[in-house]
mmCIF file of C-alpha atoms in Angstrom:
data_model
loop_
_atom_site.group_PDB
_atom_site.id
_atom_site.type_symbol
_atom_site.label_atom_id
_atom_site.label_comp_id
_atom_site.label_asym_id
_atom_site.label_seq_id
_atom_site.Cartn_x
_atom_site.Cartn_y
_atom_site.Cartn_z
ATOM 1 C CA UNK A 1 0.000 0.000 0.000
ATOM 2 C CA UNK A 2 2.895 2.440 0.888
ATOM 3 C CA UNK A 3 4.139 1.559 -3.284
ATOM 4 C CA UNK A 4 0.644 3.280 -4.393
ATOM 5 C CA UNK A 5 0.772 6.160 -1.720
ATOM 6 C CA UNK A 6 4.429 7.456 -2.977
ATOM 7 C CA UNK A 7 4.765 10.661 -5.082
ATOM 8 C CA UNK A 8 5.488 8.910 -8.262
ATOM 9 C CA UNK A 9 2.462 6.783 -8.216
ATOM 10 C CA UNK A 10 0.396 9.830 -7.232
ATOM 11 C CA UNK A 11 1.566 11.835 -10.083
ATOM 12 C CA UNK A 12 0.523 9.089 -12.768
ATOM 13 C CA UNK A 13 -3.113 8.112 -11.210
ATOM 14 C CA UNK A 14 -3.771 12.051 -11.321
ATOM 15 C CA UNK A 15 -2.577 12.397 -14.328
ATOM 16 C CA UNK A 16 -4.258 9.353 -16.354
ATOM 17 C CA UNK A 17 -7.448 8.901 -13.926
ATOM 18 C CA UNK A 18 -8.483 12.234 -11.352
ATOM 19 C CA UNK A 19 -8.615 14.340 -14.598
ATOM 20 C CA UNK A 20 -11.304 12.420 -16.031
ATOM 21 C CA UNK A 21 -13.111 12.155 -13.248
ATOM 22 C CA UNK A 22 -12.651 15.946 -13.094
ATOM 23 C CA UNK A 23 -13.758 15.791 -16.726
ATOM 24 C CA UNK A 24 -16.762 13.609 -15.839
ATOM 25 C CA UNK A 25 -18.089 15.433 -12.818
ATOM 26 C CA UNK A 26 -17.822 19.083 -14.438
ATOM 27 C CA UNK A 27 -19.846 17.246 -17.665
ATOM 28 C CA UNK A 28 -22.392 15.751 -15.641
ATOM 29 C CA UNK A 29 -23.956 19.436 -14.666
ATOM 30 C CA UNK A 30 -24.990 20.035 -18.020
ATOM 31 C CA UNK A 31 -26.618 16.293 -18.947
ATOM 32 C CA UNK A 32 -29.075 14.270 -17.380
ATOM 33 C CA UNK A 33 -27.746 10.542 -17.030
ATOM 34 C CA UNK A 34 -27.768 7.617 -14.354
ATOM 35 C CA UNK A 35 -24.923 6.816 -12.597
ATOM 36 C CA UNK A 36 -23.347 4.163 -15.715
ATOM 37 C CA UNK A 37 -21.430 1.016 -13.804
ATOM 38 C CA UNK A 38 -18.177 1.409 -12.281
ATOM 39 C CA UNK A 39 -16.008 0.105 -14.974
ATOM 40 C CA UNK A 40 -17.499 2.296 -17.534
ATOM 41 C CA UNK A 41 -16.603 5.089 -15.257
ATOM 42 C CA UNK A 42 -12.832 3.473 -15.215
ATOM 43 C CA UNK A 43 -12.349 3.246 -19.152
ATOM 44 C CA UNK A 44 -14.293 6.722 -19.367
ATOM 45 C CA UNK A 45 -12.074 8.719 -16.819
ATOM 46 C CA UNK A 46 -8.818 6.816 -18.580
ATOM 47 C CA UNK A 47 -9.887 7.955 -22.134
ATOM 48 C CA UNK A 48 -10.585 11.588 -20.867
ATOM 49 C CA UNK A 49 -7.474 11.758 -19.259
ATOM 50 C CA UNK A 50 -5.389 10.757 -22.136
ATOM 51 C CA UNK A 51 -7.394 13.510 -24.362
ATOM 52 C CA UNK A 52 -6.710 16.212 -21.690
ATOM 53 C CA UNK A 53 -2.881 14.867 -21.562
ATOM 54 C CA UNK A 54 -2.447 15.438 -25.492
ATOM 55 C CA UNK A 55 -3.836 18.872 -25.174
ATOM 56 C CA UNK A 56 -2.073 19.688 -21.827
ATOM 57 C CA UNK A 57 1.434 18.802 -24.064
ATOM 58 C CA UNK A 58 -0.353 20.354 -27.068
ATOM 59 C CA UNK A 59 -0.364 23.338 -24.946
ATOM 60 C CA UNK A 60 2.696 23.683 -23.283
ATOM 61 C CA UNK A 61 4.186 22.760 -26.535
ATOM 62 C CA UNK A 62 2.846 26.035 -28.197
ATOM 63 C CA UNK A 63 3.467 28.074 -25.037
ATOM 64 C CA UNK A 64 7.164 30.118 -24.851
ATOM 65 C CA UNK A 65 9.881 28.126 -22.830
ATOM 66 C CA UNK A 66 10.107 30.210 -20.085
ATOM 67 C CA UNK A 67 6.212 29.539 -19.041
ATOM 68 C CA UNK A 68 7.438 26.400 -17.113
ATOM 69 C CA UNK A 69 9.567 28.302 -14.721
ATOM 70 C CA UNK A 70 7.682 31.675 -14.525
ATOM 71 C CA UNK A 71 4.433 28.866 -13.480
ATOM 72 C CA UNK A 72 6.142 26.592 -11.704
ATOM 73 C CA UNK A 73 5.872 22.697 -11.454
ATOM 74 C CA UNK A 74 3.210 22.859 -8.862
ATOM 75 C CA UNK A 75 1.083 25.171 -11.110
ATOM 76 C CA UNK A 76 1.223 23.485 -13.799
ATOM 77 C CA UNK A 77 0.526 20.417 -12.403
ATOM 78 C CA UNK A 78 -3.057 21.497 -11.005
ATOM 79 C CA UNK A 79 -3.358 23.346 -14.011
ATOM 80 C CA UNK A 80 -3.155 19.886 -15.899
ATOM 81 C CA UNK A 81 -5.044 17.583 -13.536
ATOM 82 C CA UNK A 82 -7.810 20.286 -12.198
ATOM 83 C CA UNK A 83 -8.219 23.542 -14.335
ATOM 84 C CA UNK A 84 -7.643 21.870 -17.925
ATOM 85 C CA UNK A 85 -10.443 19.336 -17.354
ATOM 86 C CA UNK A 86 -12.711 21.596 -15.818
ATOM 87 C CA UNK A 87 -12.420 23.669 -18.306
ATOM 88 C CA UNK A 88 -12.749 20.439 -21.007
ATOM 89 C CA UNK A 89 -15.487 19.329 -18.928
ATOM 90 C CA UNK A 90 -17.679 22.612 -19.481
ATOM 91 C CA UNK A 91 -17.003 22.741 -22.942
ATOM 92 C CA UNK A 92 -18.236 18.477 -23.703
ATOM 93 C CA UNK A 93 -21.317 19.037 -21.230
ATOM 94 C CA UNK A 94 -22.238 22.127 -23.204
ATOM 95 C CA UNK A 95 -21.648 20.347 -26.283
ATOM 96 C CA UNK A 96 -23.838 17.418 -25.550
ATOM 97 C CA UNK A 97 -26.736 19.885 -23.775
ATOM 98 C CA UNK A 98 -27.050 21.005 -27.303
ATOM 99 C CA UNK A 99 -26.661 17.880 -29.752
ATOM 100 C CA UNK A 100 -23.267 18.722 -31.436
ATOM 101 C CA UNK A 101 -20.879 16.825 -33.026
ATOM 102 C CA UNK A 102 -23.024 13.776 -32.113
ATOM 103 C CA UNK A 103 -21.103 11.363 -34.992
ATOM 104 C CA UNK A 104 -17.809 12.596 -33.200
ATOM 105 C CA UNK A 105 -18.792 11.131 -29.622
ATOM 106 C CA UNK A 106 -20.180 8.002 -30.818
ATOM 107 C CA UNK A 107 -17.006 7.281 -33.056
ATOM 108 C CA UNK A 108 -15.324 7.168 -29.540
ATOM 109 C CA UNK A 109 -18.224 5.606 -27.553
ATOM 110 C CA UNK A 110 -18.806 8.414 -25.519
ATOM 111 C CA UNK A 111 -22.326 9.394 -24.496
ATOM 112 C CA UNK A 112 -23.785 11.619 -27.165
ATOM 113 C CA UNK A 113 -27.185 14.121 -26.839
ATOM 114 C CA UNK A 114 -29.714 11.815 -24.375
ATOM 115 C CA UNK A 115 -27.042 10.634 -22.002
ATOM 116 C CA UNK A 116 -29.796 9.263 -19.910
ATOM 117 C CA UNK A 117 -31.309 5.617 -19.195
ATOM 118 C CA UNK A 118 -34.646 7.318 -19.257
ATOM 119 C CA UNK A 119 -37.269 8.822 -21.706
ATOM 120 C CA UNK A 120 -38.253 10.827 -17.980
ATOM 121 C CA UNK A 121 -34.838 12.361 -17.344
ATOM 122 C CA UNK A 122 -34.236 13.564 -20.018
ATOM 123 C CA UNK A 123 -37.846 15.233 -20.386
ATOM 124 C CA UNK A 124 -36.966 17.051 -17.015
ATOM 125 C CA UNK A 125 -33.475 18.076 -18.054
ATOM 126 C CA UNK A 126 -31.878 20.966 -17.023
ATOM 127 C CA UNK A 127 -32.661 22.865 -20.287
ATOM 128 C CA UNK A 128 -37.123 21.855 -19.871
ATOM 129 C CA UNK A 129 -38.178 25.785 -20.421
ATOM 130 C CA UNK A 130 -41.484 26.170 -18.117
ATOM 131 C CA UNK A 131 -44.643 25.091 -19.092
ATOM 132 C CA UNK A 132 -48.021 23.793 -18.077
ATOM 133 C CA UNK A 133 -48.890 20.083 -17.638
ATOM 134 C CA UNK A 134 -51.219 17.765 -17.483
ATOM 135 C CA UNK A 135 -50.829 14.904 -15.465
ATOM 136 C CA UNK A 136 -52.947 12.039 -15.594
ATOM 137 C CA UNK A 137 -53.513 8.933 -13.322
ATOM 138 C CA UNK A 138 -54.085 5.269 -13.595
ATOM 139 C CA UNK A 139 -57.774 6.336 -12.125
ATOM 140 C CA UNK A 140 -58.433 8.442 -15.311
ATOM 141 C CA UNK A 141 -57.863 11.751 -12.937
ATOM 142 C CA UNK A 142 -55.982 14.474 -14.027
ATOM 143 C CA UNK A 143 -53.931 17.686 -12.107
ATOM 144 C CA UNK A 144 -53.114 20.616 -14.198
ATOM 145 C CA UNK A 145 -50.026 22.431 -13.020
ATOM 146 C CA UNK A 146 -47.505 24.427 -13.779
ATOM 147 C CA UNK A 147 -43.546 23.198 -13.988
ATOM 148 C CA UNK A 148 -41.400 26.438 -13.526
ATOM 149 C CA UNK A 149 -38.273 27.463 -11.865
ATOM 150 C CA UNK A 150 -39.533 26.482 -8.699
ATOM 151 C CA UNK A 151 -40.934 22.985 -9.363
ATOM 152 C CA UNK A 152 -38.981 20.056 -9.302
ATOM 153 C CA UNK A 153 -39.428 16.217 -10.817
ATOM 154 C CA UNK A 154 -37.163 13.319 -9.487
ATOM 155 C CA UNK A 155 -36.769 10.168 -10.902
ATOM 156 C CA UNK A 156 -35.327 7.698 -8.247
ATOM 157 C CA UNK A 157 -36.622 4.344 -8.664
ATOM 158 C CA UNK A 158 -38.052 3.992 -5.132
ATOM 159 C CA UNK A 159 -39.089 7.436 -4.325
ATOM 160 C CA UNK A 160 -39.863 9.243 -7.467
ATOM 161 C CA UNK A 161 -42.137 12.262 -7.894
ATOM 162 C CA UNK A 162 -43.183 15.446 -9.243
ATOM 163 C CA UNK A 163 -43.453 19.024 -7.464
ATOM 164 C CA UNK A 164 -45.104 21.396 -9.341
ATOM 165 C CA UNK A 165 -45.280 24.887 -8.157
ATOM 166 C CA UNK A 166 -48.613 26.092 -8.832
ATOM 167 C CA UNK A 167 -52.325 23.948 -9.683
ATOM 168 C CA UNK A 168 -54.858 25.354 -11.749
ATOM 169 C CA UNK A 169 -58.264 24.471 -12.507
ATOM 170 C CA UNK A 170 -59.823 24.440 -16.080
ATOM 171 C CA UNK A 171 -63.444 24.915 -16.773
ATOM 172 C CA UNK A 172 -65.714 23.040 -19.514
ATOM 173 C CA UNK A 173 -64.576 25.711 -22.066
ATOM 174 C CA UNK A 174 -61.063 24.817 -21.599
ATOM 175 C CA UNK A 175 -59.607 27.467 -19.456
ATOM 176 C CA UNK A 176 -57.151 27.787 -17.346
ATOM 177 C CA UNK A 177 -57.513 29.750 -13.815
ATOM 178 C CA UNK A 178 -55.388 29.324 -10.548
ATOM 179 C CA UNK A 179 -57.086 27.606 -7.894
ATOM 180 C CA UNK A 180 -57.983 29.717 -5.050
ATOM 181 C CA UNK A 181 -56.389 29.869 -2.691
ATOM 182 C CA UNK A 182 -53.311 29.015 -4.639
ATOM 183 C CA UNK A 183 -51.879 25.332 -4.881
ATOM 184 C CA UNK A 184 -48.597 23.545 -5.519
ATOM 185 C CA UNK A 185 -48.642 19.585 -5.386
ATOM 186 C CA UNK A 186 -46.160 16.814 -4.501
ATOM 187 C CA UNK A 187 -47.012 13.841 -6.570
ATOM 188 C CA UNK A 188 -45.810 10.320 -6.407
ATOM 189 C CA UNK A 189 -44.847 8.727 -10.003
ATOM 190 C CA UNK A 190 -46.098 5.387 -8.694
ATOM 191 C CA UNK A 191 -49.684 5.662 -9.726
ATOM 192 C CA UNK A 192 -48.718 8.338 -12.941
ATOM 193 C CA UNK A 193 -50.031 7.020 -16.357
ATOM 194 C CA UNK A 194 -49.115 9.684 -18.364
ATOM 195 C CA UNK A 195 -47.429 13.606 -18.373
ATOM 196 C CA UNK A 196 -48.364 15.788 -20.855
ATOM 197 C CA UNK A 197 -46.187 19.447 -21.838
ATOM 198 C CA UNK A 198 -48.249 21.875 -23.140
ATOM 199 C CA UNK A 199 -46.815 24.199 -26.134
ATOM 200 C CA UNK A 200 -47.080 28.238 -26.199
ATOM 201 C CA UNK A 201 -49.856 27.875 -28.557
ATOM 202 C CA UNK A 202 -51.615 25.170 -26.871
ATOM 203 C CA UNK A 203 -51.292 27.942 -23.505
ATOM 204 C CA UNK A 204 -52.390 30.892 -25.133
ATOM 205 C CA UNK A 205 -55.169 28.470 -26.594
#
């Protein structure tokens, strides 16, 4: 165990492993995804690592001499295993929030636009703009809400559910009024049939 702990060993694990994980964990704040098995994580964080180490080189390579010593080894260090793949890590979550370069990532089986196990996650994704919807039961009922900033929807397989921040009733003619007083909800996915989004034009409707 003391073999692994030296500064040697550290060096290399941080260098070929921590900065994909870096990579990883900076990604995952702009994708929706389930936690993939451990040894996809392993190959993942390895393949990251050796892209950030060919642009770290790439980098230093371009950069004047002098850089090294004006830095300093400690610098640059952090600078490759932290602040590089932070900074790598932005720019692929970004890139997969918005479906580019989707032929690129799957060339190098990497998770591409719907990184998630889930048709529900990836409904609820960071990016899901507010909107009215329309749940509906196994019963047949239905509650019409409202998912904005404030609401919420998790997906965990035991305790999943559905906040929505405001409830509104409709009338026979189709419109839409706040209850009063006003409403929010807390809803249980266990007994949810369906969830409908409603477009602008089906709300100004």
């Amino acid at each position: 165990m003391s073999n692994l702990l030296n500064p040697a060993t550290f060096e290399f694990f941080a260098t070929y492993l921590l900065a994909g994980y870096v990579i990883i964990i900076v990604r995952s704040r702009f994708v929706s995804t389930q936690r993939p098995a451990t040894s996809d994580v392993l190959v993942e964080a390895v393949i990251f690592s050796l892209i950030n180490q060919l642009l770290f080189r790439f980098l230093l390579w371009l950069a004047p001499a002098r850089w090294e010593e004006v830095l300093g080894t400690q610098t640059l260090f952090f600078t490759q295993v932290l602040l590089l793949p932070g900074i790598l890590g932005a720019l692929f979550g970004y890139n997969l929030s918005k479906g580019w370069n989707e032929a690129f990532w799957r060339r190098l089986s990497l998770p591409i636009a719907r990184p998630s196990q889930r048709a529900y996650d990836f409904a609820f994704s960071e990016d899901r703009e507010v909107g009215f919807v329309i749940v509906t039961f196994g019963d047949g009922s239905q509650v019409f809400g409202l998912f904005g900033e404030h609401s919420l929807a998790a997906s965990d397989a035991e305790h999943g559910d559905i906040y929505l921040e405001r409830i509104y009733d409709v009338s026979e003619d189709g419109q839409w009024q706040e209850t009063t007083p006003p409403r929010s909800a807390l809803m249980s996915l266990k007994d949810m049939k369906s969830i409908e989004f409603l477009t602008n034009e089906d709300s100004n409707d």
